[in-house]
PDB file of C-alpha atoms in Angstrom:
ATOM      1  CA  MET A   1     -20.367   5.570 -33.935  1.00 97.00           C
ATOM      2  CA  ASN A   2     -19.400   5.514 -30.260  1.00 98.00           C
ATOM      3  CA  VAL A   3     -21.671   4.410 -27.424  1.00 98.00           C
ATOM      4  CA  LEU A   4     -20.939   4.579 -23.695  1.00 96.00           C
ATOM      5  CA  ILE A   5     -22.756   2.077 -21.484  1.00 96.00           C
ATOM      6  CA  LEU A   6     -22.789   2.803 -17.758  1.00 93.00           C
ATOM      7  CA  GLY A   7     -23.339  -0.436 -15.833  1.00 92.00           C
ATOM      8  CA  SER A   8     -22.074  -2.525 -18.739  1.00 94.00           C
ATOM      9  CA  GLU A   9     -21.649  -5.695 -16.671  1.00 92.00           C
ATOM     10  CA  GLY A  10     -25.183  -5.895 -15.282  1.00 90.00           C
ATOM     11  CA  PHE A  11     -28.113  -7.717 -16.867  1.00 90.00           C
ATOM     12  CA  ILE A  12     -29.424  -4.855 -19.002  1.00 94.00           C
ATOM     13  CA  GLY A  13     -26.015  -3.293 -19.633  1.00 95.00           C
ATOM     14  CA  SER A  14     -24.433  -6.532 -20.857  1.00 94.00           C
ATOM     15  CA  HIS A  15     -27.297  -7.055 -23.297  1.00 97.00           C
ATOM     16  CA  CYS A  16     -26.825  -3.491 -24.546  1.00 98.00           C
ATOM     17  CA  VAL A  17     -23.105  -4.183 -25.054  1.00 97.00           C
ATOM     18  CA  HIS A  18     -23.839  -7.232 -27.218  1.00 97.00           C
ATOM     19  CA  TYR A  19     -26.555  -5.402 -29.169  1.00 98.00           C
ATOM     20  CA  PHE A  20     -24.343  -2.441 -30.048  1.00 98.00           C
ATOM     21  CA  LEU A  21     -21.346  -4.655 -30.872  1.00 98.00           C
ATOM     22  CA  LYS A  22     -23.508  -6.610 -33.343  1.00 98.00           C
ATOM     23  CA  LYS A  23     -24.594  -3.299 -34.910  1.00 98.00           C
ATOM     24  CA  GLY A  24     -20.945  -2.334 -35.467  1.00 98.00           C
ATOM     25  CA  PHE A  25     -20.656   0.385 -32.809  1.00 98.00           C
ATOM     26  CA  ASN A  26     -17.463   1.216 -30.933  1.00 97.00           C
ATOM     27  CA  VAL A  27     -18.565   0.234 -27.426  1.00 97.00           C
ATOM     28  CA  PHE A  28     -17.188   1.798 -24.260  1.00 95.00           C
ATOM     29  CA  GLY A  29     -18.390   0.320 -20.981  1.00 94.00           C
ATOM     30  CA  CYS A  30     -17.867   1.041 -17.316  1.00 92.00           C
ATOM     31  CA  ASP A  31     -18.889  -0.685 -14.116  1.00 91.00           C
ATOM     32  CA  LEU A  32     -17.683  -1.467 -10.595  1.00 87.00           C
ATOM     33  CA  LEU A  33     -16.259  -4.888 -11.503  1.00 84.00           C
ATOM     34  CA  ASP A  34     -12.784  -5.908 -12.605  1.00 84.00           C
ATOM     35  CA  TYR A  35     -13.593  -7.122 -16.089  1.00 75.00           C
ATOM     36  CA  PRO A  36     -10.723  -7.092 -18.566  1.00 76.00           C
ATOM     37  CA  THR A  37     -12.096  -7.714 -22.047  1.00 80.00           C
ATOM     38  CA  GLN A  38     -10.895  -7.634 -25.622  1.00 84.00           C
ATOM     39  CA  GLU A  39     -14.422  -7.224 -27.017  1.00 89.00           C
ATOM     40  CA  TYR A  40     -14.790  -3.555 -26.142  1.00 92.00           C
ATOM     41  CA  ASN A  41     -13.214  -0.664 -24.228  1.00 91.00           C
ATOM     42  CA  TYR A  42     -13.843  -1.138 -20.516  1.00 91.00           C
ATOM     43  CA  THR A  43     -13.112   1.155 -17.567  1.00 87.00           C
ATOM     44  CA  LYS A  44     -13.541   0.128 -13.944  1.00 86.00           C
ATOM     45  CA  ILE A  45     -15.007   2.894 -11.801  1.00 85.00           C
ATOM     46  CA  SER A  46     -15.407   3.184  -8.038  1.00 80.00           C
ATOM     47  CA  ARG A  47     -18.399   4.078  -5.890  1.00 73.00           C
ATOM     48  CA  ILE A  48     -16.184   6.326  -3.779  1.00 76.00           C
ATOM     49  CA  ASN A  49     -14.534   8.129  -6.710  1.00 72.00           C
ATOM     50  CA  PRO A  50     -16.476   7.402  -9.899  1.00 66.00           C
ATOM     51  CA  GLU A  51     -13.910   9.185 -12.126  1.00 72.00           C
ATOM     52  CA  PHE A  52     -16.508  10.036 -14.742  1.00 75.00           C
ATOM     53  CA  ASN A  53     -14.259  12.809 -16.056  1.00 80.00           C
ATOM     54  CA  ILE A  54     -11.847  10.187 -17.380  1.00 79.00           C
ATOM     55  CA  LEU A  55     -14.616   8.675 -19.492  1.00 83.00           C
ATOM     56  CA  PHE A  56     -15.607  11.975 -21.074  1.00 84.00           C
ATOM     57  CA  GLU A  57     -12.135  13.493 -21.453  1.00 86.00           C
ATOM     58  CA  SER A  58     -10.768  10.586 -23.463  1.00 83.00           C
ATOM     59  CA  ASN A  59     -13.639  10.078 -25.943  1.00 90.00           C
ATOM     60  CA  GLN A  60     -16.713  11.638 -27.459  1.00 94.00           C
ATOM     61  CA  TYR A  61     -19.862   9.542 -27.637  1.00 96.00           C
ATOM     62  CA  ASP A  62     -22.824   9.576 -29.970  1.00 98.00           C
ATOM     63  CA  TYR A  63     -24.987   7.752 -27.425  1.00 97.00           C
ATOM     64  CA  CYS A  64     -24.889   7.084 -23.682  1.00 96.00           C
ATOM     65  CA  VAL A  65     -26.936   4.298 -22.080  1.00 97.00           C
ATOM     66  CA  ASN A  66     -27.318   4.519 -18.300  1.00 94.00           C
ATOM     67  CA  ALA A  67     -27.936   0.938 -17.173  1.00 94.00           C
ATOM     68  CA  ALA A  68     -26.245   1.433 -13.795  1.00 89.00           C
ATOM     69  CA  GLY A  69     -28.165   0.548 -10.686  1.00 83.00           C
ATOM     70  CA  ASN A  70     -28.430  -1.671  -7.668  1.00 80.00           C
ATOM     71  CA  GLY A  71     -28.204  -5.350  -8.543  1.00 76.00           C
ATOM     72  CA  SER A  72     -30.607  -6.366  -5.779  1.00 80.00           C
ATOM     73  CA  VAL A  73     -34.311  -6.114  -6.623  1.00 81.00           C
ATOM     74  CA  PRO A  74     -35.460  -6.124  -2.954  1.00 87.00           C
ATOM     75  CA  ILE A  75     -33.026  -3.326  -2.055  1.00 82.00           C
ATOM     76  CA  SER A  76     -34.033  -1.358  -5.163  1.00 78.00           C
ATOM     77  CA  LEU A  77     -37.688  -1.593  -4.153  1.00 82.00           C
ATOM     78  CA  GLU A  78     -36.932  -0.675  -0.539  1.00 86.00           C
ATOM     79  CA  LYS A  79     -34.607   2.240  -1.415  1.00 79.00           C
ATOM     80  CA  PRO A  80     -35.361   3.319  -4.996  1.00 73.00           C
ATOM     81  CA  LEU A  81     -33.170   6.441  -4.861  1.00 67.00           C
TER      82      LEU A  81
END
């Protein structure tokens, strides 16, 4: 089974990556960071041009976890959307 994790390098996303890898899933992650990895399929995306089409044109997913968000708690509370 395939799972896509948006925000795979953040706190929640990275825990999701490890959870699904342990369960035997094919994990596909994306985030804003340069993070080459052999553990799972990773795609760097940009805030300016997120290129989400690339993610969905190349694979089909059984599950999608959206763990993307602002990494700063104070900013998230000040500007939640």
